[in-house]
């Protein structure tokens, strides 16, 4: 009866009554009641999450914990995820578990403490179980986090954090565990805060009072910084170390640690370690060898601030110690290889100032000569004159231009012969996508196998599509088009057609009526691409095709005329009706610049079919002139519009005619559903050889990476650069926007496109430089971001290419400098970096000649980066080329 009463009380959510019943039950009665409690838990899991079901959970949580006799089972019940949000209070759980043996309670305590922090075990429960069991305090992540939250909680009382730390007997143990845990710091760091009452000051205070061992605290902070990890952790331990205020003796004892941190830690930590070592060095407590070791690591870092500070320190030590140059000048020369030429020059000036202190011959001068080879060409010439080393005379030799290899066309492999192999490829495409070649190969394979053995194809594909979102068509409650209402979703609609998971009404409407959406700037290529997919899916359900006509010969989307003629001949023999969209796509893909085109046209005409006559006419017609392109502005942006392309009209299906319609910026709606950038590579294959058509329609999207700081829209740029066709205004503007993108991956994509265009001989450097200048003036492009991209491109060895762009861009930026500096006009931000890249390119490529407005910048007063690099560039352009 007691078990039935307990279950009734639990169902009613009467926690107090249930606890009273549990107090009067024997261990045997509790065990007997457990199966009913487990059944109730299963019942509640399946019940809707409402007030009625939540009412029972606290009482169920307490009753189950009390009725389990095994420590592991009891801990699992208490930590159950399904009861986490409506569990019994820690006080109730401690009451019902209070009569257990100490060893059993200790086991439960440790198991709960070992749970991940995300399990949400209340600290009040854990600490209460520790007291009940008398066991050692756990040092797991969950317990440490709970302890810190408990000590730091405002509701603890009026006492400060420091006062609570003094009173808690576990303070030393918990703080030590905090340092040792790889995860606890990240979980707790956000609570440390600032101000006099912060955790930092509290820990420093109790350390000074002796509650915590000072040496242990300082060593622990340094050890955590040496261990590395997230930047947020570094901030915590660095701030705590600063609050501890190590004495000079404590700093001196850890010289090796500071050196390691200065060379390899994050910038903030390295800066602190560098400042400590600088103080020691200036007080004479670092040997020249120790300082040289430190400098060798710091001067290889990319952070200019750290490198500059180290060179300043070396200069001070060199002035004080007459014996130091023989050891430290070689360390100074480590900065000769830094990417920033200002720092190279600073290091070279130090060498110039202290070189007379070196013996006229010896290993030190030889080491300087070796390292001087890493200097930029202009500074290398200066070093040669300084060191008298003829081996450095190679400064005047023009470096060869290095460009990437021109991408080669790759022929598509035949469709997989077995359904199992095809299913494997389709599965990969559905999960992670693929390039044009993989997509077209799989699409043709699906058509071929659906025609020859549809049931075998279904059997092979069944495990691949078991969890696709459209697999259970009955779960879609739409009364209209179901899961494929607006889009074919790439290859999904074709695979779904194989399984009859897409309705005939949907397919028929898509093929016969086309899209009913309003036009957007992507409608032309998107609808043509989707029309063929809809048609393929429709034909699989109604009149399967033996193979596709438009499967390209090459990965770029081009189709050889001979192959298309052979396919049409096979269609005629098989008495197969071609798909209108598939044939239209084949016409757009067929290659017409081949000398054998006339012969292929004759064979097509001889077929005697309407498609053969159409192909022959298409192959023999003269290529129309490219559509007119007009530049337009929209806010800060410069975009383009394209006129009509008449040949993609007439007999083409309606969904394909949009490709040839005029593209006007302000006549299309800006919102559209074509947000998936992965489809855009397939749009290129819709109109191979006409990349300007697509570049113009994507230009606004690509511009957002620079203007709106979006991410990923520039990923299509390398594909546009590798595609065939004219590289005109749209493509060059797209590359210009990409070079100034907010995110590094978009800038790298633009750099790749720039280099590929240059390697193929398609880059108009003057046009790109002019476009960049206009965009900078309009505020669409930030020169500081552009400088990063240009520097990256130059670093690949494309010095002549980059210079050819900069020589057009720089005069427009330099012209903004006022003749009278007192007028207040200054250089645009990032101009100094662009001038530095230009000077490097001019020195390495052998560029010579005047540059408009450069002298005005070089003659300005001061030593700003713009002035210094303008002078360097002017010197490089005026330098005589050695024979």
Coordinates of N, CA, C and O in Angstrom, one line a residue, residues 67-138:
X67 N 14.8 5.7 -3.8 CA 14.5 4.3 -4.0 C 15.6 3.5 -4.7 O 15.5 2.3 -4.7
X68 N 16.6 4.2 -5.3 CA 17.7 3.5 -5.9 C 18.6 3.0 -4.8 O 19.0 3.8 -3.9
X69 N 19.1 1.8 -4.9 CA 20.0 1.3 -3.9 C 21.5 1.3 -4.4 O 22.4 1.3 -3.6
X70 N 21.7 1.4 -5.7 CA 23.0 1.5 -6.3 C 23.4 2.9 -6.4 O 22.7 3.7 -6.9
X71 N 24.7 3.2 -6.1 CA 25.2 4.5 -6.2 C 25.2 5.0 -7.6 O 24.8 6.2 -7.9
X72 N 25.6 4.2 -8.6 CA 25.7 4.6 -10.0 C 24.3 4.9 -10.5 O 24.0 5.9 -11.2
X73 N 23.3 4.0 -10.2 CA 21.9 4.3 -10.7 C 21.3 5.5 -10.0 O 20.6 6.3 -10.7
X74 N 21.6 5.7 -8.7 CA 21.0 6.9 -8.1 C 21.6 8.2 -8.7 O 20.9 9.2 -8.9
X75 N 22.9 8.2 -9.0 CA 23.6 9.4 -9.6 C 23.0 9.6 -11.0 O 22.7 10.8 -11.3
X76 N 22.8 8.6 -11.7 CA 22.2 8.7 -13.1 C 20.8 9.3 -13.0 O 20.4 10.1 -13.9
X77 N 20.0 8.8 -12.0 CA 18.7 9.3 -11.9 C 18.7 10.8 -11.5 O 17.9 11.6 -12.1
X78 N 19.5 11.2 -10.6 CA 19.5 12.6 -10.1 C 20.0 13.5 -11.2 O 19.5 14.6 -11.4
X79 N 20.9 13.0 -12.1 CA 21.4 13.9 -13.2 C 20.6 13.7 -14.5 O 21.1 14.3 -15.5
X80 N 19.5 13.1 -14.5 CA 18.7 12.8 -15.7 C 18.4 14.1 -16.4 O 17.9 15.1 -15.8
X81 N 18.6 14.2 -17.7 CA 18.3 15.4 -18.5 C 16.9 15.7 -18.5 O 16.5 16.9 -18.6
X82 N 16.0 14.7 -18.5 CA 14.6 15.0 -18.6 C 14.0 15.7 -17.4 O 12.9 16.3 -17.5
X83 N 14.7 15.6 -16.2 CA 14.2 16.2 -15.0 C 15.0 17.4 -14.6 O 14.8 18.0 -13.5
X84 N 15.9 17.9 -15.5 CA 16.8 18.9 -15.1 C 16.0 20.2 -14.9 O 16.4 21.0 -14.0
X85 N 15.0 20.5 -15.6 CA 14.3 21.8 -15.5 C 13.2 21.8 -14.5 O 12.6 22.9 -14.2
X86 N 12.8 20.6 -13.9 CA 11.8 20.6 -12.9 C 12.2 19.6 -11.9 O 11.5 18.6 -11.6
X87 N 13.4 19.8 -11.3 CA 13.9 18.8 -10.3 C 13.6 19.2 -8.9 O 13.1 20.3 -8.6
X88 N 13.8 18.2 -8.0 CA 13.6 18.5 -6.6 C 14.7 19.5 -6.1 O 15.8 19.5 -6.6
X89 N 14.4 20.2 -5.1 CA 15.3 21.1 -4.5 C 16.5 20.4 -3.9 O 16.3 19.2 -3.4
X90 N 17.7 21.0 -3.8 CA 18.8 20.3 -3.1 C 18.5 19.9 -1.7 O 18.9 18.8 -1.2
X91 N 17.7 20.7 -1.0 CA 17.3 20.4 0.4 C 16.5 19.1 0.5 O 16.7 18.3 1.4
X92 N 15.6 18.9 -0.4 CA 14.7 17.7 -0.4 C 15.6 16.5 -0.7 O 15.5 15.5 -0.1
X93 N 16.5 16.6 -1.7 CA 17.3 15.5 -2.1 C 18.3 15.1 -0.9 O 18.5 13.9 -0.6
X94 N 18.8 16.1 -0.3 CA 19.7 15.8 0.9 C 18.9 15.1 2.0 O 19.5 14.3 2.7
X95 N 17.7 15.5 2.2 CA 16.8 14.9 3.2 C 16.6 13.4 2.9 O 16.7 12.6 3.8
X96 N 16.2 13.1 1.7 CA 15.8 11.7 1.4 C 17.1 10.8 1.3 O 16.9 9.6 1.4
X97 N 18.2 11.4 1.1 CA 19.5 10.6 1.0 C 20.2 10.6 2.3 O 21.3 9.9 2.4
X98 N 19.8 11.4 3.3 CA 20.6 11.6 4.5 C 20.7 10.3 5.3 O 21.6 10.3 6.2
X99 N 19.9 9.3 5.1 CA 20.0 8.1 6.0 C 20.9 7.0 5.3 O 21.0 5.9 5.9
X100 N 21.6 7.3 4.2 CA 22.5 6.3 3.6 C 23.8 6.3 4.3 O 24.3 7.3 5.0
X101 N 24.6 5.3 4.0 CA 25.9 5.1 4.6 C 26.9 6.1 3.9 O 26.7 6.6 2.8
X102 N 27.9 6.5 4.7 CA 28.9 7.5 4.2 C 29.6 7.1 2.9 O 29.8 7.9 2.0
X103 N 30.0 5.8 2.8 CA 30.7 5.4 1.6 C 29.8 5.5 0.4 O 30.2 5.8 -0.7
X104 N 28.5 5.1 0.6 CA 27.6 5.2 -0.5 C 27.4 6.6 -1.0 O 27.4 7.0 -2.1
X105 N 27.2 7.5 0.0 CA 27.1 8.9 -0.3 C 28.3 9.5 -1.0 O 28.2 10.3 -1.9
X106 N 29.5 9.1 -0.5 CA 30.7 9.5 -1.1 C 30.8 9.1 -2.6 O 31.3 9.9 -3.5
X107 N 30.4 7.9 -2.9 CA 30.4 7.4 -4.3 C 29.4 8.2 -5.1 O 29.8 8.6 -6.3
X108 N 28.2 8.5 -4.6 CA 27.2 9.3 -5.4 C 27.8 10.7 -5.6 O 27.7 11.3 -6.7
X109 N 28.4 11.2 -4.6 CA 29.0 12.6 -4.7 C 30.0 12.7 -5.8 O 30.0 13.6 -6.6
X110 N 30.9 11.7 -5.8 CA 32.0 11.7 -6.8 C 31.4 11.5 -8.2 O 31.9 12.2 -9.2
X111 N 30.4 10.7 -8.4 CA 29.8 10.5 -9.7 C 29.1 11.7 -10.2 O 29.2 12.0 -11.4
X112 N 28.4 12.4 -9.3 CA 27.8 13.6 -9.7 C 28.8 14.7 -10.0 O 28.6 15.5 -11.0
X113 N 29.8 14.8 -9.2 CA 30.8 15.8 -9.5 C 31.6 15.6 -10.8 O 32.1 16.5 -11.4
X114 N 31.7 14.3 -11.2 CA 32.4 14.0 -12.4 C 31.6 14.3 -13.7 O 32.1 14.2 -14.8
X115 N 30.3 14.6 -13.5 CA 29.4 14.9 -14.6 C 29.9 16.2 -15.3 O 30.5 17.1 -14.6
X116 N 29.7 16.4 -16.6 CA 30.0 17.6 -17.3 C 29.3 18.8 -16.6 O 28.2 18.7 -16.0
X117 N 29.9 20.0 -16.8 CA 29.3 21.2 -16.3 C 27.8 21.4 -16.8 O 26.9 21.9 -16.2
X118 N 27.7 21.0 -18.1 CA 26.4 21.2 -18.8 C 25.3 20.3 -18.1 O 24.1 20.6 -18.4
X119 N 25.6 19.4 -17.3 CA 24.6 18.6 -16.6 C 23.8 19.4 -15.6 O 22.7 19.0 -15.2
X120 N 24.3 20.5 -15.2 CA 23.6 21.4 -14.3 C 23.3 20.9 -12.9 O 22.3 21.2 -12.3
X121 N 24.2 20.1 -12.3 CA 24.0 19.6 -11.0 C 24.2 20.8 -10.0 O 25.2 21.5 -10.0
X122 N 23.2 21.1 -9.2 CA 23.3 22.2 -8.3 C 24.5 22.1 -7.3 O 24.7 21.0 -6.7
X123 N 25.2 23.2 -7.1 CA 26.3 23.2 -6.2 C 25.9 22.9 -4.8 O 26.6 22.3 -4.0
X124 N 24.7 23.4 -4.4 CA 24.2 23.2 -3.1 C 24.0 21.7 -2.8 O 24.2 21.3 -1.7
X125 N 23.6 21.0 -3.8 CA 23.5 19.5 -3.7 C 24.8 18.9 -3.5 O 25.1 18.0 -2.6
X126 N 25.8 19.3 -4.3 CA 27.1 18.7 -4.3 C 27.8 19.0 -2.9 O 28.4 18.1 -2.3
X127 N 27.8 20.2 -2.5 CA 28.4 20.6 -1.3 C 27.7 19.9 -0.1 O 28.4 19.5 0.9
X128 N 26.4 19.8 -0.2 CA 25.7 19.1 0.9 C 26.0 17.7 1.0 O 26.2 17.1 2.1
X129 N 26.2 17.0 -0.1 CA 26.6 15.6 -0.1 C 28.0 15.4 0.4 O 28.3 14.4 1.1
X130 N 28.9 16.4 0.1 CA 30.2 16.3 0.7 C 30.2 16.4 2.2 O 30.9 15.6 2.9
X131 N 29.3 17.3 2.8 CA 29.2 17.4 4.2 C 28.6 16.1 4.8 O 29.1 15.6 5.9
X132 N 27.6 15.6 4.2 CA 26.9 14.4 4.7 C 27.9 13.2 4.7 O 27.9 12.4 5.6
X133 N 28.6 13.0 3.6 CA 29.5 11.9 3.5 C 30.8 12.0 4.2 O 31.5 11.0 4.5
X134 N 31.2 13.2 4.4 CA 32.5 13.5 5.1 C 33.7 13.2 4.2 O 34.8 13.0 4.6
X135 N 33.4 13.1 2.8 CA 34.5 12.8 1.9 C 35.3 14.0 1.5 O 34.9 15.2 1.9
X136 N 36.4 13.8 0.8 CA 37.2 14.9 0.4 C 36.5 15.8 -0.6 O 35.7 15.2 -1.4
X137 N 36.8 17.1 -0.6 CA 36.1 18.0 -1.6 C 36.5 17.6 -3.0 O 37.7 17.6 -3.3
X138 N 35.6 17.4 -3.9 CA 36.0 17.1 -5.3 C 36.7 18.3 -6.0 O 36.4 19.4 -5.6

